One Martini backbone bead per residue (centre of mass of N, CA, C, O) as a GRO file, in nm:
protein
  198
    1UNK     BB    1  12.316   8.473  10.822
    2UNK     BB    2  12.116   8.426  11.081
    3UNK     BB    3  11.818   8.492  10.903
    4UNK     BB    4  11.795   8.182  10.713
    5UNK     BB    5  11.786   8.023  10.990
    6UNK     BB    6  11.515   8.119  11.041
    7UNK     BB    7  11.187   8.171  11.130
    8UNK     BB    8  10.906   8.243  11.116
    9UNK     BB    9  10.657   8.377  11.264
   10UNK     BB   10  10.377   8.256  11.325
   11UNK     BB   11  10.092   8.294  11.183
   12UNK     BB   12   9.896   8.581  11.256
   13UNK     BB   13   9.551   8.694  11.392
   14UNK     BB   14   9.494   8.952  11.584
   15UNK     BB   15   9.712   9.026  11.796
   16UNK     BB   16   9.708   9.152  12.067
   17UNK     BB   17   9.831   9.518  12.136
   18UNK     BB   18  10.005   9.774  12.334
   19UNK     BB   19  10.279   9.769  12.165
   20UNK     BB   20  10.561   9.800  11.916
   21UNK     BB   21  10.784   9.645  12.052
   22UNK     BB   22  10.735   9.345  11.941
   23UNK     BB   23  10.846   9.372  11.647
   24UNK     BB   24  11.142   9.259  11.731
   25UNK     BB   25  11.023   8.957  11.733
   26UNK     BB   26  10.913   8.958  11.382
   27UNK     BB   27  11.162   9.112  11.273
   28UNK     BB   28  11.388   8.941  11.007
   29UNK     BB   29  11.646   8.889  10.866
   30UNK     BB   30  11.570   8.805  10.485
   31UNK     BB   31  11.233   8.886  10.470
   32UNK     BB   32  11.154   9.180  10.355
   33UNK     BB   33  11.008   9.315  10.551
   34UNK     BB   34  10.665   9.459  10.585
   35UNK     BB   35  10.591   9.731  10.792
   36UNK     BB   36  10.276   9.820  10.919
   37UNK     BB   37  10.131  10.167  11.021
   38UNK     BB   38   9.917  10.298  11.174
   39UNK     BB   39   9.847  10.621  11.286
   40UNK     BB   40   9.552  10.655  11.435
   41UNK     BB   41   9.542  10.503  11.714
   42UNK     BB   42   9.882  10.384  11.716
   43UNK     BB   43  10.083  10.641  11.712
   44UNK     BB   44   9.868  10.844  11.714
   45UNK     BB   45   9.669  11.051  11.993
   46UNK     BB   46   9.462  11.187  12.137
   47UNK     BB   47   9.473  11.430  12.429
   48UNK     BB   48   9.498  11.529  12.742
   49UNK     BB   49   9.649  11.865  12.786
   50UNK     BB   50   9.610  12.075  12.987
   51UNK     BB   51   9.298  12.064  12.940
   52UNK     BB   52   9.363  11.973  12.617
   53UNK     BB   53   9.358  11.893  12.281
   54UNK     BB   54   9.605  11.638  12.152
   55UNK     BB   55   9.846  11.560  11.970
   56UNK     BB   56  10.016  11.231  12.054
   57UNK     BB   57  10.259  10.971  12.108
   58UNK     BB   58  10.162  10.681  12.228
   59UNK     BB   59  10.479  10.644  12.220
   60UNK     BB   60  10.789  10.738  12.259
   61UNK     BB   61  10.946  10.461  12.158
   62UNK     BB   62  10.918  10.423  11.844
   63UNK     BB   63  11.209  10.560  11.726
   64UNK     BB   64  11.345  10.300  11.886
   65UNK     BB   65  11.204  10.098  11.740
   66UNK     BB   66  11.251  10.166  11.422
   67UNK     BB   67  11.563  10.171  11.475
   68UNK     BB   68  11.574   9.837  11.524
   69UNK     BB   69  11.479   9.728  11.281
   70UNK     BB   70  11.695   9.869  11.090
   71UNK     BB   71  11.930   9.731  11.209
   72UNK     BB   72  11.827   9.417  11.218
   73UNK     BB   73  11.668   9.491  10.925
   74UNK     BB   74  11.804   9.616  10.648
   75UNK     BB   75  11.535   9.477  10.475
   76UNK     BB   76  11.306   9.696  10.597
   77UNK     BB   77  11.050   9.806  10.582
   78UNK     BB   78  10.848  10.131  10.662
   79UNK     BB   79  10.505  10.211  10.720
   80UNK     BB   80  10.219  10.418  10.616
   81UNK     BB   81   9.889  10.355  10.675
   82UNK     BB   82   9.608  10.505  10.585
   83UNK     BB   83   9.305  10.761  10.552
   84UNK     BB   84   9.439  10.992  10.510
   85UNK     BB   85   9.674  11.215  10.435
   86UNK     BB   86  10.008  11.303  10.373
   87UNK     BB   87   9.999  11.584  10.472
   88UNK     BB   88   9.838  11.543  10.744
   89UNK     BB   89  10.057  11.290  10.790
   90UNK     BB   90  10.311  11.495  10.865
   91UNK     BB   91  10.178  11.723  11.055
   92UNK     BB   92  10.131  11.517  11.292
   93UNK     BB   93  10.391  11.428  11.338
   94UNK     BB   94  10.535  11.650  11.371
   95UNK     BB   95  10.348  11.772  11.607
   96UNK     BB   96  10.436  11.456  11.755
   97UNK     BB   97  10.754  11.424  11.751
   98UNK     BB   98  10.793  11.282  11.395
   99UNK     BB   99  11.006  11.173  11.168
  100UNK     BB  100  10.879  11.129  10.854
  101UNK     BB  101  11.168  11.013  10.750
  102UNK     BB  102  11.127  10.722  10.913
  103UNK     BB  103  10.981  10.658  10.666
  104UNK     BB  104  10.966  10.496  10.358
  105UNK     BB  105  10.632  10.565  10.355
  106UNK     BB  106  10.295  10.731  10.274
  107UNK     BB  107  10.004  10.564  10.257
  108UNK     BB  108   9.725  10.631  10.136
  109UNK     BB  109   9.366  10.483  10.148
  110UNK     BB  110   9.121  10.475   9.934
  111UNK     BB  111   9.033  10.211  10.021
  112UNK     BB  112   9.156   9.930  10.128
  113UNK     BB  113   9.425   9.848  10.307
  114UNK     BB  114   9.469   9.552  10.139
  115UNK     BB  115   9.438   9.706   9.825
  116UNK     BB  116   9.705   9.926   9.885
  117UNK     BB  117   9.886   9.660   9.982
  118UNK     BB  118   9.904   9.538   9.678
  119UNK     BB  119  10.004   9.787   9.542
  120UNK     BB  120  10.290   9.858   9.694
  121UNK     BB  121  10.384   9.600   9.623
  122UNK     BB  122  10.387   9.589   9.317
  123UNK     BB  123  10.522   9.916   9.292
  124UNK     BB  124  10.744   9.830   9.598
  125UNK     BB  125  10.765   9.514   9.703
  126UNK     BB  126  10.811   9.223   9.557
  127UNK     BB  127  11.023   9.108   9.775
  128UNK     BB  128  10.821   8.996  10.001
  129UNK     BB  129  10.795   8.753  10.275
  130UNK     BB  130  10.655   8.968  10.485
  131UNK     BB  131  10.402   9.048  10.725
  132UNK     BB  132  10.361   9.374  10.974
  133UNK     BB  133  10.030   9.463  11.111
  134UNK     BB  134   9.931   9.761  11.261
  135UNK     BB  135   9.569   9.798  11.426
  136UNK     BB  136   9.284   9.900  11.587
  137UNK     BB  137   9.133   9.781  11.351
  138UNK     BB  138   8.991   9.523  11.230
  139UNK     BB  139   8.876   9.538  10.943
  140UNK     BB  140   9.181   9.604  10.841
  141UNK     BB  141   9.302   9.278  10.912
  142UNK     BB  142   9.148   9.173  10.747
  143UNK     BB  143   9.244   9.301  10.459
  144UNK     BB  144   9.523   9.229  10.496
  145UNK     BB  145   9.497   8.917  10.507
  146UNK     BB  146   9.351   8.884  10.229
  147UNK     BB  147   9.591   9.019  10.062
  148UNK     BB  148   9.796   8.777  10.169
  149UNK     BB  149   9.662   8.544  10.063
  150UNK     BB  150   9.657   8.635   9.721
  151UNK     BB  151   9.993   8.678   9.750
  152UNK     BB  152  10.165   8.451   9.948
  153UNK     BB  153  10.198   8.607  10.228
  154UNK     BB  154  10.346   8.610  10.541
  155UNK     BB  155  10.129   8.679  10.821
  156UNK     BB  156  10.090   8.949  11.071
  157UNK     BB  157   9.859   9.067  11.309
  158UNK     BB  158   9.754   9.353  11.488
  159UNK     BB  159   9.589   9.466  11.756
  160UNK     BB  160   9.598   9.808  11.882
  161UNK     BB  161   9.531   9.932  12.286
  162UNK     BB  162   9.753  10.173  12.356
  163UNK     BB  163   9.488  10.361  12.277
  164UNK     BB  164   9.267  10.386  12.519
  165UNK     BB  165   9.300  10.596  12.767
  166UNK     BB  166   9.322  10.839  12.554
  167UNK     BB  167   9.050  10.829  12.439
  168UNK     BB  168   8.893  10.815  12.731
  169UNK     BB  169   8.974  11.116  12.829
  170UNK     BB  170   8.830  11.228  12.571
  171UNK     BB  171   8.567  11.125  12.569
  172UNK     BB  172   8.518  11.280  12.863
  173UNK     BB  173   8.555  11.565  12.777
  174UNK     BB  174   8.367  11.581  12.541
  175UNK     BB  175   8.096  11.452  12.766
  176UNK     BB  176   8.128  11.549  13.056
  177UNK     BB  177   8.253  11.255  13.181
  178UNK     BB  178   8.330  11.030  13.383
  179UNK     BB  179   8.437  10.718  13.343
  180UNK     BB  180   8.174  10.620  13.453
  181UNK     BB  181   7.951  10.720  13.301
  182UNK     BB  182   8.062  10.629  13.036
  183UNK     BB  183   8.016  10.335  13.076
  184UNK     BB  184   7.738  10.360  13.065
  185UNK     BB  185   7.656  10.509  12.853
  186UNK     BB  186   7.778  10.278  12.664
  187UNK     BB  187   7.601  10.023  12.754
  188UNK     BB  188   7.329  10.160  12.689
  189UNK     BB  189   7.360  10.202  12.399
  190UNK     BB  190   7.424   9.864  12.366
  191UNK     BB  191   7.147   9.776  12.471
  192UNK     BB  192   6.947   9.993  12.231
  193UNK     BB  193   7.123   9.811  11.996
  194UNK     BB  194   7.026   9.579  12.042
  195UNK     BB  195   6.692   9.594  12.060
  196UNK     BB  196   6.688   9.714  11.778
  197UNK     BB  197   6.784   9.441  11.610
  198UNK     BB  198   6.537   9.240  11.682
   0.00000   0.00000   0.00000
């Protein structure tokens, strides 16, 4: 059992990351590590493809990174944690040729993503002394963290990037605007909204 002699990697705060294959270097067998993914621009995200908006996989390898993590840590949970429906969330996945089954639980967030994961703690995985979440969005791992605070659970938060491009094409797509455009145009917005705060 070389994972109860292994270290959690050092806590951390929202580490920038853009792919979820680092995953495979922070959950250890022994620590019931629970890694908690969202789903839109971190799992899945529209793009354009032939022209059209599309549903598509963010990463083709993800579930060779899920199977991974499970091989080497069968004492880890994965789940999905969202803003939408558990019904809508498995629609997407499907959509986006992944298998909802190859997650443990998906767990839709009626309030904050942190106030979501101390339910899902207490109601299933209290033995849980890890946590690994990846999002998009800061305001949900400062969530995350802080309900890990409360819980006394060592926790990673990763922010993650790799639906930048997919992002950027749709709304390139979306505002009929070539990639400098959107810049600008994006400059332009926060330039206008600087100026009204003050």
């Amino acid at each position: 059992m070389v994972g109860y002699l292994e270290r959690l990697p050092t806590a951390g705060r929202a580490q920038q990351v853009d792919s979820i294959d680092m995953l495979n270097g922070y959950v250890q067998y022994g620590y019931n590590t629970l890694v908690i993914l969202d789903v839109d621009e971190t799992i899945i995200a529209t793009d354009i493809i032939n022209g059209k908006k599309q549903k598509v996989l963010v990463e083709a390898k993800t579930p060779r990174v899920i199977r991974k993590i499970r091989q080497d840590a069968p004492d880890a949970r994965i789940i999905l944690l969202t803003k939408a429906s558990k019904k809508d969330t498995k629609e997407k996945l499907k959509n986006a040729g992944l298998d909802p089954d190859m997650f443990d639980s998906i767990e839709s967030a009626s309030g904050t993503k942190g106030a979501s994961l101390k339910q899902y703690v207490d109601k299933n995985f209290q033995e849980t002394r890890h946590i690994c979440f990846i999002d998009d969005t800061l305001e949900n791992l400062e969530s995350v963290e802080s309900a890990c605070k409360d819980l006394g659970i060592h926790c990673n938060t990763f922010l993650f990037t790799g639906a930048e491009a997919m992002i950027e094409r749709t709304d390139c797509f979306n505002y009929g605007m070539t990639p400098d455009e959107l810049h600008a145009f994006k400059r332009a917005q926060e330039a206008a909204f600087a100026t009204y705060k003050r």
